[in-house]
Amino acid sequence: MESSNPIEELHQPLLKKLLCYPLYVIFPILLIHFYLDPFYSSSTNIIIQTPFTNPITTPPPSLPFSLCDYTEGEWVPTEAAPLYNGSTCATIKNGQNCMAYGRPDRDFLFWRWRPSHCDLPSFSPSAFLRLVSNKHVAFVGDSLARNQLESLLCMIASAAEPHLVYTSGEDNKFRRWIFPSHNATFSIYWSPFLVKGIEKSAEKNFNQLFLESANEIWAKDLKDLDILVFSAGHWFLHSAVYYQNGDVLGCHYCENHTEIGFYDVFGKALKTAFESVIERGREMDVILTTFTPAHFEGDWDKLGACAKTAPYKEGEKILEGMNEEMRRAGVERVQEARARARDSKVRFRVLDVSKIALLRPDGHPGPYMNPYPFANGVGEHVQNDCVHWCLPGPVDAWNQILLDLISRGS
Ligand SMILES: *[C@@H]1O[C@H](CO)[C@@H](O)[C@H](O)[C@H]1NC(C)=O
Ligand SMILES: *[C@@H]1O[C@H](CO)[C@@H](O)[C@H](O)[C@H]1NC(C)=O
Ligand SMILES: *[C@@H]1O[C@H](CO)[C@@H](O)[C@H](O)[C@H]1NC(C)=O
């Protein structure tokens, strides 16, 4: 397998650098590290908020456009096995194929999300395929977008086989599949800022974002897309300089410019992305998967960084701080876009999974981002992924909600 030593080499200098930063900055930097690690990249995540699902009672509407708030609920045990595993699905990224890499416990597979006020139908691969037949579904964003799309492809693959028809970019950052049986197309576009940007490099240790321009890498294809799922956010935590209309707007953890944080910046990037979709004027479903929290506890490179093997109970953890701010930035921009697009053919929805994800500390690859990490005993450093999700895993539920969301039309 493609494992081993890049990790050691990459981490030593990184750790030294990290000592200069306040702790709060460290996770973001680690995240970037994950994203840049060749074995570790894009995935997808989606948060879901579904409009009308058999309300049992009338819950207080926490989102104006949602009659049933999926975000209220709990993870309950289920005996139903996942729709796929690493043997039945060929498209799982190595670092997220946890069982194949030796994760010993299985309990994390047997939970389902049960909303408090409505029923969430189980995922039907054939229903999903029918819904997207003759359509083009695109996932745009970072490695959590990829994680979610790979989950979705695996879930659908239990009914029909996807054919990979296009791949490009380092680490498969751009790929396209077709399900010939339904003429359904799925694409993934790597665009972690959604807007035009230059990713940090060895020469420039910060990202550069151009907030007024949607990233053409996906925007150029808008004329062909029918369903567009955006999933981004974690890259906004990294140090960056922000430009708007040729001027420096400010920066985040950088020298020489005014610190402006990243919540508003994330909001601006979403707004630019959404505007570009509205301007295109094509009939389209646009869904934003909200920010999903990481679950690092203690040192990320020590045993036990995210070692829990069961979900949190309802109320045991609340969404707060940066996780909630990032979620809110997304939800509010979708609400605005929804109002803006009222007379257009674009339907905006939010897949509000932030809280649902928060309750799943057990769903990450942890040390099993690398193959059999303990084959030679437990070393001093154990690299952990507490950001992405094992496949199968909790992210499958995002897609269960996604299906419900897009099947409801309005
Ligand atoms: C994967 O799923 C198939 C079909 O359900 C099953 O036969 C097989 O044993 C599973 N493999 C693993 C490793 O769980
Ligand atoms: C197949 O789907 C694409 C959209 O992805 C559509 O443009 C095309 O017309 C479809 N082909 C047929 C034969 O319906
Ligand atoms: C910040 O300004 C100093 C002095 O002009 C310059 O040497 C340095 O390269 C600048 N840093 C960045 C990241 O541009």
PDB file of N, CA, C and O in Angstrom, residues 191 193-197 209-216 218-219 243-246 268-269 272-273 276:
ATOM      1  N   SER A 191     -12.408  22.348  -5.156  1.00  0.00           N
ATOM      2  CA  SER A 191     -12.442  23.815  -5.096  1.00  0.00           C
ATOM      3  C   SER A 191     -12.675  24.201  -3.637  1.00  0.00           C
ATOM      4  O   SER A 191     -13.760  24.609  -3.252  1.00  0.00           O
ATOM      5  N   PHE A 193     -12.080  26.590  -1.750  1.00  0.00           N
ATOM      6  CA  PHE A 193     -12.522  27.939  -1.362  1.00  0.00           C
ATOM      7  C   PHE A 193     -13.822  28.320  -2.082  1.00  0.00           C
ATOM      8  O   PHE A 193     -14.380  29.371  -1.821  1.00  0.00           O
ATOM      9  N   LEU A 194     -14.240  27.516  -3.033  1.00  0.00           N
ATOM     10  CA  LEU A 194     -15.385  27.786  -3.904  1.00  0.00           C
ATOM     11  C   LEU A 194     -15.106  28.963  -4.840  1.00  0.00           C
ATOM     12  O   LEU A 194     -15.452  28.925  -6.011  1.00  0.00           O
ATOM     13  N   VAL A 195     -14.481  30.008  -4.314  1.00  0.00           N
ATOM     14  CA  VAL A 195     -14.082  31.133  -5.168  1.00  0.00           C
ATOM     15  C   VAL A 195     -12.690  30.872  -5.725  1.00  0.00           C
ATOM     16  O   VAL A 195     -12.037  29.887  -5.366  1.00  0.00           O
ATOM     17  N   LYS A 196     -12.267  31.775  -6.598  1.00  0.00           N
ATOM     18  CA  LYS A 196     -10.923  31.701  -7.151  1.00  0.00           C
ATOM     19  C   LYS A 196      -9.919  31.772  -6.007  1.00  0.00           C
ATOM     20  O   LYS A 196     -10.089  32.557  -5.068  1.00  0.00           O
ATOM     21  N   GLY A 197      -8.895  30.964  -6.058  1.00  0.00           N
ATOM     22  CA  GLY A 197      -7.927  31.001  -4.979  1.00  0.00           C
ATOM     23  C   GLY A 197      -6.622  30.356  -5.383  1.00  0.00           C
ATOM     24  O   GLY A 197      -6.550  29.632  -6.376  1.00  0.00           O
ATOM     25  N   LEU A 209      -7.243  34.206  -1.558  1.00  0.00           N
ATOM     26  CA  LEU A 209      -8.613  34.057  -2.030  1.00  0.00           C
ATOM     27  C   LEU A 209      -9.077  35.337  -2.716  1.00  0.00           C
ATOM     28  O   LEU A 209      -8.812  36.435  -2.222  1.00  0.00           O
ATOM     29  N   PHE A 210      -9.770  35.170  -3.827  1.00  0.00           N
ATOM     30  CA  PHE A 210     -10.291  36.307  -4.588  1.00  0.00           C
ATOM     31  C   PHE A 210     -11.810  36.222  -4.497  1.00  0.00           C
ATOM     32  O   PHE A 210     -12.461  35.484  -5.234  1.00  0.00           O
ATOM     33  N   LEU A 211     -12.336  36.983  -3.536  1.00  0.00           N
ATOM     34  CA  LEU A 211     -13.685  36.694  -3.053  1.00  0.00           C
ATOM     35  C   LEU A 211     -14.803  37.068  -4.016  1.00  0.00           C
ATOM     36  O   LEU A 211     -15.928  36.630  -3.847  1.00  0.00           O
ATOM     37  N   GLU A 212     -14.486  37.877  -5.035  1.00  0.00           N
ATOM     38  CA  GLU A 212     -15.571  38.298  -5.921  1.00  0.00           C
ATOM     39  C   GLU A 212     -15.729  37.381  -7.135  1.00  0.00           C
ATOM     40  O   GLU A 212     -16.643  37.558  -7.917  1.00  0.00           O
ATOM     41  N   SER A 213     -14.838  36.387  -7.266  1.00  0.00           N
ATOM     42  CA  SER A 213     -14.906  35.535  -8.462  1.00  0.00           C
ATOM     43  C   SER A 213     -15.133  34.070  -8.097  1.00  0.00           C
ATOM     44  O   SER A 213     -14.325  33.482  -7.384  1.00  0.00           O
ATOM     45  N   ALA A 214     -16.204  33.507  -8.604  1.00  0.00           N
ATOM     46  CA  ALA A 214     -16.386  32.068  -8.424  1.00  0.00           C
ATOM     47  C   ALA A 214     -15.253  31.341  -9.145  1.00  0.00           C
ATOM     48  O   ALA A 214     -14.746  31.817 -10.157  1.00  0.00           O
ATOM     49  N   ASN A 215     -14.857  30.208  -8.619  1.00  0.00           N
ATOM     50  CA  ASN A 215     -13.783  29.441  -9.231  1.00  0.00           C
ATOM     51  C   ASN A 215     -14.274  28.835 -10.553  1.00  0.00           C
ATOM     52  O   ASN A 215     -15.190  28.015 -10.577  1.00  0.00           O
ATOM     53  N   GLU A 216     -13.615  29.255 -11.636  1.00  0.00           N
ATOM     54  CA  GLU A 216     -14.057  28.805 -12.963  1.00  0.00           C
ATOM     55  C   GLU A 216     -13.957  27.295 -13.149  1.00  0.00           C
ATOM     56  O   GLU A 216     -14.589  26.727 -14.027  1.00  0.00           O
ATOM     57  N   TRP A 218     -15.219  24.984 -11.631  1.00  0.00           N
ATOM     58  CA  TRP A 218     -16.571  24.402 -11.625  1.00  0.00           C
ATOM     59  C   TRP A 218     -17.571  25.324 -12.294  1.00  0.00           C
ATOM     60  O   TRP A 218     -18.498  24.863 -12.954  1.00  0.00           O
ATOM     61  N   ALA A 219     -17.376  26.650 -12.142  1.00  0.00           N
ATOM     62  CA  ALA A 219     -18.378  27.586 -12.653  1.00  0.00           C
ATOM     63  C   ALA A 219     -18.508  27.491 -14.175  1.00  0.00           C
ATOM     64  O   ALA A 219     -19.584  27.704 -14.726  1.00  0.00           O
ATOM     65  N   TYR A 243      -8.562  38.941  -1.057  1.00  0.00           N
ATOM     66  CA  TYR A 243      -8.649  40.043  -2.016  1.00  0.00           C
ATOM     67  C   TYR A 243     -10.095  40.204  -2.461  1.00  0.00           C
ATOM     68  O   TYR A 243     -10.836  39.222  -2.564  1.00  0.00           O
ATOM     69  N   GLN A 244     -10.454  41.469  -2.676  1.00  0.00           N
ATOM     70  CA  GLN A 244     -11.766  41.723  -3.249  1.00  0.00           C
ATOM     71  C   GLN A 244     -11.634  42.877  -4.231  1.00  0.00           C
ATOM     72  O   GLN A 244     -11.155  43.956  -3.863  1.00  0.00           O
ATOM     73  N   ASN A 245     -12.046  42.663  -5.455  1.00  0.00           N
ATOM     74  CA  ASN A 245     -11.971  43.688  -6.504  1.00  0.00           C
ATOM     75  C   ASN A 245     -10.598  44.356  -6.561  1.00  0.00           C
ATOM     76  O   ASN A 245     -10.490  45.573  -6.654  1.00  0.00           O
ATOM     77  N   GLY A 246      -9.573  43.561  -6.471  1.00  0.00           N
ATOM     78  CA  GLY A 246      -8.222  44.084  -6.637  1.00  0.00           C
ATOM     79  C   GLY A 246      -7.571  44.619  -5.362  1.00  0.00           C
ATOM     80  O   GLY A 246      -6.371  44.885  -5.350  1.00  0.00           O
ATOM     81  N   LYS A 268     -18.836  35.359   2.371  1.00  0.00           N
ATOM     82  CA  LYS A 268     -18.669  36.051   1.085  1.00  0.00           C
ATOM     83  C   LYS A 268     -18.405  35.058  -0.045  1.00  0.00           C
ATOM     84  O   LYS A 268     -18.916  35.207  -1.148  1.00  0.00           O
ATOM     85  N   ALA A 269     -17.576  34.059   0.259  1.00  0.00           N
ATOM     86  CA  ALA A 269     -17.265  33.058  -0.777  1.00  0.00           C
ATOM     87  C   ALA A 269     -18.541  32.306  -1.174  1.00  0.00           C
ATOM     88  O   ALA A 269     -18.793  32.072  -2.359  1.00  0.00           O
ATOM     89  N   THR A 272     -20.712  34.583  -3.343  1.00  0.00           N
ATOM     90  CA  THR A 272     -20.211  34.658  -4.718  1.00  0.00           C
ATOM     91  C   THR A 272     -20.558  33.398  -5.502  1.00  0.00           C
ATOM     92  O   THR A 272     -21.010  33.456  -6.646  1.00  0.00           O
ATOM     93  N   ALA A 273     -20.384  32.253  -4.852  1.00  0.00           N
ATOM     94  CA  ALA A 273     -20.698  30.991  -5.527  1.00  0.00           C
ATOM     95  C   ALA A 273     -22.186  30.931  -5.860  1.00  0.00           C
ATOM     96  O   ALA A 273     -22.574  30.579  -6.981  1.00  0.00           O
ATOM     97  N   SER A 276     -23.227  33.214  -8.713  1.00  0.00           N
ATOM     98  CA  SER A 276     -22.854  32.738 -10.048  1.00  0.00           C
ATOM     99  C   SER A 276     -23.857  31.698 -10.545  1.00  0.00           C
ATOM    100  O   SER A 276     -24.132  31.617 -11.736  1.00  0.00           O
TER     101      SER A 276
END
